[in-house]
Amino acid sequence: MWIKEFFPEALKRIRKQYGLTQMQLAMLLEMPKRTLEDYERGATAPPIYLQQLILRGIWETLPDLIAEHPEIGGKYGKQILDDMQKKIPL
């Protein structure tokens, strides 16, 4: 059950690595900010299979989401896209 312990930190790490606020990532994922906060704190978590899908989905689709919604990416939008295209490892 390592993913339960890994999920909050991985989610936070991805978000911070690309300079997104919790609000920005929540908007990109179309989830309430409070849910994202709870996930990052480890207060709640989706089932393990969804944790894996969320992390994989963020990593694989973040560039497309930011490209579609540059206003959400904020001042880091272009940098996020550039970094994601280089496939910076987690």
PDB file of C-alpha atoms in Angstrom:
ATOM      1  CA  MET A   1       0.000   0.000   0.000  1.00  0.00           C
ATOM      2  CA  TRP A   2       2.942   2.345  -0.617  1.00  0.00           C
ATOM      3  CA  ILE A   3       0.883   4.521  -2.968  1.00  0.00           C
ATOM      4  CA  LYS A   4      -1.216   5.786  -0.038  1.00  0.00           C
ATOM      5  CA  GLU A   5       1.867   7.261   1.578  1.00  0.00           C
ATOM      6  CA  PHE A   6       3.377   8.360  -1.716  1.00  0.00           C
ATOM      7  CA  PHE A   7       0.296  10.028  -3.231  1.00  0.00           C
ATOM      8  CA  PRO A   8       0.098  13.222  -1.122  1.00  0.00           C
ATOM      9  CA  GLU A   9       3.789  13.984  -1.514  1.00  0.00           C
ATOM     10  CA  ALA A  10       3.859  13.133  -5.231  1.00  0.00           C
ATOM     11  CA  LEU A  11       0.844  15.319  -5.915  1.00  0.00           C
ATOM     12  CA  LYS A  12       2.371  18.242  -4.035  1.00  0.00           C
ATOM     13  CA  ARG A  13       5.757  17.714  -5.681  1.00  0.00           C
ATOM     14  CA  ILE A  14       4.355  17.760  -9.212  1.00  0.00           C
ATOM     15  CA  ARG A  15       2.364  20.905  -8.452  1.00  0.00           C
ATOM     16  CA  LYS A  16       5.279  22.746  -6.877  1.00  0.00           C
ATOM     17  CA  GLN A  17       7.799  21.575  -9.474  1.00  0.00           C
ATOM     18  CA  TYR A  18       5.849  23.453 -12.102  1.00  0.00           C
ATOM     19  CA  GLY A  19       5.033  26.494 -10.003  1.00  0.00           C
ATOM     20  CA  LEU A  20       1.297  25.938  -9.808  1.00  0.00           C
ATOM     21  CA  THR A  21      -0.807  27.007  -6.873  1.00  0.00           C
ATOM     22  CA  GLN A  22      -3.332  24.618  -5.424  1.00  0.00           C
ATOM     23  CA  MET A  23      -6.070  26.723  -7.000  1.00  0.00           C
ATOM     24  CA  GLN A  24      -4.461  26.540 -10.449  1.00  0.00           C
ATOM     25  CA  LEU A  25      -4.027  22.759 -10.321  1.00  0.00           C
ATOM     26  CA  ALA A  26      -7.532  22.274  -8.937  1.00  0.00           C
ATOM     27  CA  MET A  27      -8.925  24.356 -11.782  1.00  0.00           C
ATOM     28  CA  LEU A  28      -6.944  22.385 -14.368  1.00  0.00           C
ATOM     29  CA  LEU A  29      -8.170  19.102 -12.874  1.00  0.00           C
ATOM     30  CA  GLU A  30     -11.702  20.449 -12.476  1.00  0.00           C
ATOM     31  CA  MET A  31     -11.849  19.501  -8.819  1.00  0.00           C
ATOM     32  CA  PRO A  32     -12.596  21.585  -5.740  1.00  0.00           C
ATOM     33  CA  LYS A  33      -9.534  23.248  -4.226  1.00  0.00           C
ATOM     34  CA  ARG A  34     -10.517  21.814  -0.851  1.00  0.00           C
ATOM     35  CA  THR A  35     -10.311  18.278  -2.266  1.00  0.00           C
ATOM     36  CA  LEU A  36      -6.816  18.933  -3.601  1.00  0.00           C
ATOM     37  CA  GLU A  37      -5.776  20.408  -0.227  1.00  0.00           C
ATOM     38  CA  ASP A  38      -7.087  17.312   1.552  1.00  0.00           C
ATOM     39  CA  TYR A  39      -5.253  15.023  -0.868  1.00  0.00           C
ATOM     40  CA  GLU A  40      -1.972  16.895  -0.381  1.00  0.00           C
ATOM     41  CA  ARG A  41      -2.316  16.790   3.401  1.00  0.00           C
ATOM     42  CA  GLY A  42      -3.171  13.104   3.327  1.00  0.00           C
ATOM     43  CA  ALA A  43      -6.435  13.859   5.125  1.00  0.00           C
ATOM     44  CA  THR A  44      -8.413  12.031   2.445  1.00  0.00           C
ATOM     45  CA  ALA A  45      -7.494  10.039  -0.604  1.00  0.00           C
ATOM     46  CA  PRO A  46      -9.262   8.481  -3.523  1.00  0.00           C
ATOM     47  CA  PRO A  47      -9.040   4.712  -3.993  1.00  0.00           C
ATOM     48  CA  ILE A  48      -5.562   3.509  -4.930  1.00  0.00           C
ATOM     49  CA  TYR A  49      -6.436   2.873  -8.569  1.00  0.00           C
ATOM     50  CA  LEU A  50      -7.639   6.484  -8.845  1.00  0.00           C
ATOM     51  CA  GLN A  51      -4.493   7.768  -7.158  1.00  0.00           C
ATOM     52  CA  GLN A  52      -2.433   6.108  -9.867  1.00  0.00           C
ATOM     53  CA  LEU A  53      -4.697   7.466 -12.596  1.00  0.00           C
ATOM     54  CA  ILE A  54      -4.601  10.988 -11.150  1.00  0.00           C
ATOM     55  CA  LEU A  55      -0.809  11.069 -10.948  1.00  0.00           C
ATOM     56  CA  ARG A  56      -0.371   9.567 -14.401  1.00  0.00           C
ATOM     57  CA  GLY A  57      -3.056  11.839 -15.813  1.00  0.00           C
ATOM     58  CA  ILE A  58      -1.480  14.974 -14.376  1.00  0.00           C
ATOM     59  CA  TRP A  59       1.937  14.058 -15.701  1.00  0.00           C
ATOM     60  CA  GLU A  60       0.719  13.128 -19.178  1.00  0.00           C
ATOM     61  CA  THR A  61      -1.881  15.846 -19.726  1.00  0.00           C
ATOM     62  CA  LEU A  62      -0.605  18.898 -17.857  1.00  0.00           C
ATOM     63  CA  PRO A  63       1.006  20.466 -20.947  1.00  0.00           C
ATOM     64  CA  ASP A  64      -2.229  20.115 -22.923  1.00  0.00           C
ATOM     65  CA  LEU A  65      -4.325  21.493 -20.076  1.00  0.00           C
ATOM     66  CA  ILE A  66      -2.082  24.525 -19.706  1.00  0.00           C
ATOM     67  CA  ALA A  67      -1.996  25.074 -23.464  1.00  0.00           C
ATOM     68  CA  GLU A  68      -5.800  25.035 -23.517  1.00  0.00           C
ATOM     69  CA  HIS A  69      -6.060  27.314 -20.469  1.00  0.00           C
ATOM     70  CA  PRO A  70      -3.011  29.619 -20.460  1.00  0.00           C
ATOM     71  CA  GLU A  71      -4.757  31.989 -18.073  1.00  0.00           C
ATOM     72  CA  ILE A  72      -4.654  29.279 -15.393  1.00  0.00           C
ATOM     73  CA  GLY A  73      -0.980  28.512 -15.931  1.00  0.00           C
ATOM     74  CA  GLY A  74      -0.232  32.102 -14.963  1.00  0.00           C
ATOM     75  CA  LYS A  75       3.245  33.515 -15.303  1.00  0.00           C
ATOM     76  CA  TYR A  76       4.753  30.021 -15.224  1.00  0.00           C
ATOM     77  CA  GLY A  77       2.603  28.642 -18.040  1.00  0.00           C
ATOM     78  CA  LYS A  78       5.285  28.783 -20.736  1.00  0.00           C
ATOM     79  CA  GLN A  79       7.957  27.405 -18.403  1.00  0.00           C
ATOM     80  CA  ILE A  80       5.673  24.553 -17.391  1.00  0.00           C
ATOM     81  CA  LEU A  81       5.089  23.659 -21.019  1.00  0.00           C
ATOM     82  CA  ASP A  82       8.805  23.838 -21.832  1.00  0.00           C
ATOM     83  CA  ASP A  83       9.723  21.674 -18.841  1.00  0.00           C
ATOM     84  CA  MET A  84       7.038  19.125 -19.536  1.00  0.00           C
ATOM     85  CA  GLN A  85       8.167  18.816 -23.136  1.00  0.00           C
ATOM     86  CA  LYS A  86      11.654  17.987 -21.860  1.00  0.00           C
ATOM     87  CA  LYS A  87      10.029  15.318 -19.658  1.00  0.00           C
ATOM     88  CA  ILE A  88      11.725  16.336 -16.446  1.00  0.00           C
ATOM     89  CA  PRO A  89      11.690  13.190 -14.267  1.00  0.00           C
ATOM     90  CA  LEU A  90       9.783  13.187 -11.011  1.00  0.00           C
TER      91      LEU A  90
END
